[in-house]
Short mmCIF file of N, CA, C and O in Angstrom, two decimals:
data_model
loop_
_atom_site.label_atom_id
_atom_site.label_comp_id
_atom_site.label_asym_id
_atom_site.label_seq_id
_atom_site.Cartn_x
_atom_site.Cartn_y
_atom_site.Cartn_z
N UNK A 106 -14.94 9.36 -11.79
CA UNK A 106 -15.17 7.95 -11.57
C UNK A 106 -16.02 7.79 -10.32
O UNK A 106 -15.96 8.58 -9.38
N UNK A 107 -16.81 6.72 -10.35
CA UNK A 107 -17.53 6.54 -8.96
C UNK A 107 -17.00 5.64 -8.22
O UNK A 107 -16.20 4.83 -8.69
N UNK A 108 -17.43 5.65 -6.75
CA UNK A 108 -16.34 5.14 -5.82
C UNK A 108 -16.22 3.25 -5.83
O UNK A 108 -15.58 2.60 -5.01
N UNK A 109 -17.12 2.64 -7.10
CA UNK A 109 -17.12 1.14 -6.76
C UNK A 109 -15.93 1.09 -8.16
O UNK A 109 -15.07 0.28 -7.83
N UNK A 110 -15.64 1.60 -9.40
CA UNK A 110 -14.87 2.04 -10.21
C UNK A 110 -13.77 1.91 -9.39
O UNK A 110 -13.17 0.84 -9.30
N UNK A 111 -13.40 3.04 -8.69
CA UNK A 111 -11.97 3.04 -8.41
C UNK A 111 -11.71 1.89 -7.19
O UNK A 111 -10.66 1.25 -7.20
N UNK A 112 -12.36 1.73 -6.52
CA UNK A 112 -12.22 0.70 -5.18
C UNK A 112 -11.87 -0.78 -6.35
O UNK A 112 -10.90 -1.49 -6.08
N UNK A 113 -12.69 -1.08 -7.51
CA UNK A 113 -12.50 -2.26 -8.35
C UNK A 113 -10.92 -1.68 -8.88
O UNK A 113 -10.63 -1.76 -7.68
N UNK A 114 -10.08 -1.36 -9.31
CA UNK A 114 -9.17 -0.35 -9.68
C UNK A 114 -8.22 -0.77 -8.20
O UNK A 114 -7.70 -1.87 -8.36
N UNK A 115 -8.03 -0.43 -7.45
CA UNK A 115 -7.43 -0.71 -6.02
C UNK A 115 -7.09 -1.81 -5.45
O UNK A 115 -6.03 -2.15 -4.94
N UNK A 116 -8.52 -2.60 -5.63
CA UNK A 116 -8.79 -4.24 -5.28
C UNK A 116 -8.70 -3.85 -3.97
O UNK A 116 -7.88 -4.29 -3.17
N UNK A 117 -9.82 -2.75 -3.67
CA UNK A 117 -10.55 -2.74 -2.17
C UNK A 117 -12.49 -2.63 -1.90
O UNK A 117 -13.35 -2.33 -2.72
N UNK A 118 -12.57 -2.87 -1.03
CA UNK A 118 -14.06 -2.87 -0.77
C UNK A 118 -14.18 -1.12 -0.98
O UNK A 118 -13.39 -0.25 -0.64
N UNK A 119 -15.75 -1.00 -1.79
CA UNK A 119 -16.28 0.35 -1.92
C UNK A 119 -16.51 0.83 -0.34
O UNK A 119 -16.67 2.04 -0.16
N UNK A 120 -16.52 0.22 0.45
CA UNK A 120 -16.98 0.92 1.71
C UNK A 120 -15.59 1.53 2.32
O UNK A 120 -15.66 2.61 2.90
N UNK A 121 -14.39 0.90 2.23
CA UNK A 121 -13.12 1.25 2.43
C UNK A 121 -12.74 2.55 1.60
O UNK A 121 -12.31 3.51 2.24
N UNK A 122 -12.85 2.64 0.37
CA UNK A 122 -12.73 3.29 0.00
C UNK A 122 -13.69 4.84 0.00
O UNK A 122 -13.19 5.96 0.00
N UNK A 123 -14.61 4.62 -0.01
CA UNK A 123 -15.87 5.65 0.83
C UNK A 123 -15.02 6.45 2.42
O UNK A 123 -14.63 7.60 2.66
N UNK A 124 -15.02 5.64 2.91
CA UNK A 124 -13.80 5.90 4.14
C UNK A 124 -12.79 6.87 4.10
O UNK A 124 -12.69 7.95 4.67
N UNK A 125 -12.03 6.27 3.30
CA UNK A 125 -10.68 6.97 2.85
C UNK A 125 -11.42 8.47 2.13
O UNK A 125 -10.91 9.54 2.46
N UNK A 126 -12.52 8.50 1.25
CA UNK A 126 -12.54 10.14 0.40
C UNK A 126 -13.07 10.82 1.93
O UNK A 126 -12.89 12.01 2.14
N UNK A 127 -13.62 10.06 2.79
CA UNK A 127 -14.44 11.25 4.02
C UNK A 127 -13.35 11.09 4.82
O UNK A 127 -13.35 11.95 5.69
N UNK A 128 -12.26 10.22 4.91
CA UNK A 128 -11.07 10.72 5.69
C UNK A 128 -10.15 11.75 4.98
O UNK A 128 -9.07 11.84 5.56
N UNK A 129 -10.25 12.47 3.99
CA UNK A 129 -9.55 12.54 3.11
C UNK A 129 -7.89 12.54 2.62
O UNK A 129 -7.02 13.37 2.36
N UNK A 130 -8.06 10.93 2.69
CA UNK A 130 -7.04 9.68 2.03
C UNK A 130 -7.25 9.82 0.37
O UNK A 130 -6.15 9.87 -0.19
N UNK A 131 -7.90 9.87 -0.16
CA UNK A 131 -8.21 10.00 -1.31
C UNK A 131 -9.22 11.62 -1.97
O UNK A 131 -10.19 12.24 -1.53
N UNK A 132 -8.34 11.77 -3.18
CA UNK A 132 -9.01 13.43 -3.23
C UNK A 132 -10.46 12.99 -3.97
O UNK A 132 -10.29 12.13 -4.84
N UNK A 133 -11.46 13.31 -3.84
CA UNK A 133 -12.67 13.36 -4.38
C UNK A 133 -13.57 14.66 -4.22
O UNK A 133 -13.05 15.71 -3.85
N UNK A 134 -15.22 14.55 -4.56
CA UNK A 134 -15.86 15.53 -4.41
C UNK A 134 -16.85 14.94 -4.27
O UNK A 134 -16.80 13.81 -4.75
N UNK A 135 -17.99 15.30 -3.70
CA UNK A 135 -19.46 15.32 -3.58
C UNK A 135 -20.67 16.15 -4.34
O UNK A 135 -20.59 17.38 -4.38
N UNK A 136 -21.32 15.75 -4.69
CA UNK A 136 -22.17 16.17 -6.41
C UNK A 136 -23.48 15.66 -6.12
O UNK A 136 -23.63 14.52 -5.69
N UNK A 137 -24.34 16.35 -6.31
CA UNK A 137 -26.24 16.06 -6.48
C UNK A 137 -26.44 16.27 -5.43
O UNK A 137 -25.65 16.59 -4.54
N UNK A 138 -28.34 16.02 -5.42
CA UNK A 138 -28.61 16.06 -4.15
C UNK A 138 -28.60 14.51 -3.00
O UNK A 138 -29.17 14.42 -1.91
N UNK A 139 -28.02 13.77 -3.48
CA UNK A 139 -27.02 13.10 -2.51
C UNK A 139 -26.17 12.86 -2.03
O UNK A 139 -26.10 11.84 -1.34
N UNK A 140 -25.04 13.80 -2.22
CA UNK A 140 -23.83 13.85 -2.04
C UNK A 140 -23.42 12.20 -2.57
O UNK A 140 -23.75 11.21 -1.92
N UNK A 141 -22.77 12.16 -3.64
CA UNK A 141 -22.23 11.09 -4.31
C UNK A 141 -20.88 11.66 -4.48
O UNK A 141 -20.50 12.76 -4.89
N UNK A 142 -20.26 10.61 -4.05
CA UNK A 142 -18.28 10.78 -4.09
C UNK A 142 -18.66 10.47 -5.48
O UNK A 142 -19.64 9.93 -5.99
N UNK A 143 -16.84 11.32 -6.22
CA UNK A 143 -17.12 11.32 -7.59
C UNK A 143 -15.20 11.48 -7.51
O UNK A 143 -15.01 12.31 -6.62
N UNK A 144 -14.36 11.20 -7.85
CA UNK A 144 -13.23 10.93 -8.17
C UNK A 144 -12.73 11.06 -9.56
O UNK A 144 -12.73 10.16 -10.39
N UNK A 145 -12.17 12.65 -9.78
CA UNK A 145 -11.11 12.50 -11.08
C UNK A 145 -10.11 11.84 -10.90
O UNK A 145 -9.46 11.60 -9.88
N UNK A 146 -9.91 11.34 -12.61
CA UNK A 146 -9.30 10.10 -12.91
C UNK A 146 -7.94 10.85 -12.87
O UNK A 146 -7.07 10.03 -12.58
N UNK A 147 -7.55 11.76 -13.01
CA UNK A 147 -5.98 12.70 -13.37
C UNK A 147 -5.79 13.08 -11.72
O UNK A 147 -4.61 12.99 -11.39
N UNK A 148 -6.53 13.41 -10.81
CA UNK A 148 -6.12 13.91 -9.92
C UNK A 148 -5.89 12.06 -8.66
O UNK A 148 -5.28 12.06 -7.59
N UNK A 149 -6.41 11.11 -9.13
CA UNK A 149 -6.32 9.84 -8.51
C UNK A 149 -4.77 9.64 -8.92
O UNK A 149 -3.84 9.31 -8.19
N UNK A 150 -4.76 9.93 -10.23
CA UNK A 150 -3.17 9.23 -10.90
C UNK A 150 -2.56 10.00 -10.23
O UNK A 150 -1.62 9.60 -9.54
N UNK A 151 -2.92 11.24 -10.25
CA UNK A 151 -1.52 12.23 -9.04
C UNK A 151 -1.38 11.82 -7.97
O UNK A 151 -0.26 11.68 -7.49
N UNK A 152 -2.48 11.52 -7.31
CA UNK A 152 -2.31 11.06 -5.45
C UNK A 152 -1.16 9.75 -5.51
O UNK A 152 -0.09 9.78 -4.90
N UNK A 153 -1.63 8.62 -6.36
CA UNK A 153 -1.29 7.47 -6.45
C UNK A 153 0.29 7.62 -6.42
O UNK A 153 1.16 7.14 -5.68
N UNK A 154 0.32 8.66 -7.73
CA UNK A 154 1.80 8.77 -8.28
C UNK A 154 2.61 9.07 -6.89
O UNK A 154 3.48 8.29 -6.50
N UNK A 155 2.15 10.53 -5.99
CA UNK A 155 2.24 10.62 -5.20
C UNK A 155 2.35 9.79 -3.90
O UNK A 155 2.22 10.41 -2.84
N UNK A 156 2.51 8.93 -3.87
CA UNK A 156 2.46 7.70 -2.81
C UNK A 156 3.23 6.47 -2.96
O UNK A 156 3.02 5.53 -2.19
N UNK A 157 4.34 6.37 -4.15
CA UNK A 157 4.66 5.31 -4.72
C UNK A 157 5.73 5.87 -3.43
O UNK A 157 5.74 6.89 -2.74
N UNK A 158 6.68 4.57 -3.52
CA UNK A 158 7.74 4.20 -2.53
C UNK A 158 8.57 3.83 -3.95
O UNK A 158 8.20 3.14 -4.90
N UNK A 159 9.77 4.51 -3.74
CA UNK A 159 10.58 4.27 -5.58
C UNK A 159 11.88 4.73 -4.69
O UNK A 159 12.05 5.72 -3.98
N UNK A 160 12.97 3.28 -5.13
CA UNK A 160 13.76 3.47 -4.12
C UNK A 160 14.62 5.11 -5.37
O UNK A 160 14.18 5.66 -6.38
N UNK A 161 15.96 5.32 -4.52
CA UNK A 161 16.52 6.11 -5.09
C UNK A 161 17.97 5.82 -6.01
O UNK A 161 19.08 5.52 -5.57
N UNK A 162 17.69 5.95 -6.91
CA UNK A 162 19.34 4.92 -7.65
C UNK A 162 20.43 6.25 -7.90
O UNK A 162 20.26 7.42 -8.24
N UNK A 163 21.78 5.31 -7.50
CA UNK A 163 22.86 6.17 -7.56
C UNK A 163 23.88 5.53 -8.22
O UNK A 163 24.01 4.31 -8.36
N UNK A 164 24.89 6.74 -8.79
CA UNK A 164 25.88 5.94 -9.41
C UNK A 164 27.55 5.65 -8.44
O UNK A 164 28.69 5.32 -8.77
N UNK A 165 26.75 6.06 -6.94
CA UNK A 165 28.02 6.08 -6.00
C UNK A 165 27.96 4.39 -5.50
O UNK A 165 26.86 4.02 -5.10
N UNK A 166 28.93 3.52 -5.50
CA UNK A 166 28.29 2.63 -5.01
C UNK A 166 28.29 2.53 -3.30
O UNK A 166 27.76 1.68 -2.59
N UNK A 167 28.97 3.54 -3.00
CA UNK A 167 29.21 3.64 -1.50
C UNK A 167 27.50 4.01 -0.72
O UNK A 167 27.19 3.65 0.41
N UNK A 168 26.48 4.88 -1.79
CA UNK A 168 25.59 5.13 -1.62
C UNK A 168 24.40 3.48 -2.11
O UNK A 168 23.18 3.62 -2.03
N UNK A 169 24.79 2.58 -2.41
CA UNK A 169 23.76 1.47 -3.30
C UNK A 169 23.21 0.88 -2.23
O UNK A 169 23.49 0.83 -1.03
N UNK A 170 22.26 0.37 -3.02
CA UNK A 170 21.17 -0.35 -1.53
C UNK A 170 21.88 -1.96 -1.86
O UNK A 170 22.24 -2.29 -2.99
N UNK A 171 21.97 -2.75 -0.81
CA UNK A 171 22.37 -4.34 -0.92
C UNK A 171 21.20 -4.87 -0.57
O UNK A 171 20.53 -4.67 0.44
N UNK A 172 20.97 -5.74 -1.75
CA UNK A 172 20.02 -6.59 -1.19
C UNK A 172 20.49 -8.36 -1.15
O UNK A 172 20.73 -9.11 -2.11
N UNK A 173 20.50 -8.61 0.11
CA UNK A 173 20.62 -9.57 0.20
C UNK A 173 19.88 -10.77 0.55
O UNK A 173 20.43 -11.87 0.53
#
C-alpha cells in the first residue's frame, strides 16, 4: 500500500504517517529509485493487531474490572 492509502485508512495526514515509517512506528519499506514507502497490508494488520489495548476478561470476580 502507499503511504496516502494507509494514512486515509488511519484518518491521519500522509506526512504523519511518512514520519512514523522513518521513525519506525510503522513497518514499511523503500522501493525505486526514489525511495517510496510501500507498506504490506498483512504486516500493517500485525502491527495494528499488535497495539490494540484489549482489556483482560476473567471468570474470578475478585479479579473484574468495575466500571463505574
Amino acid at each position: 500500500m502507499k503511504p496516502r492509502e494507509v494514512a486515509d485508512v488511519l484518518r491521519v495526514e500522509a506526512s504523519t504517517l511518512v514520519r512514523w515509517l522513518g521513525d519506525n512506528h510503522i513497518p514499511g519499506f523503500q522501493i525505486g529509485p526514489k525511495q517510496e514507502w510501500r507498506i504490506w497490508r498483512e504486516e500493517l494488520r500485525e502491527y495494528l493487531h499488535s497495539q490494540r489495548n484489549t482489556p483482560t476478561i476473567s471468570n474470578d470476580p475478585s479479579k473484574s474490572t468495575k466500571y463505574t
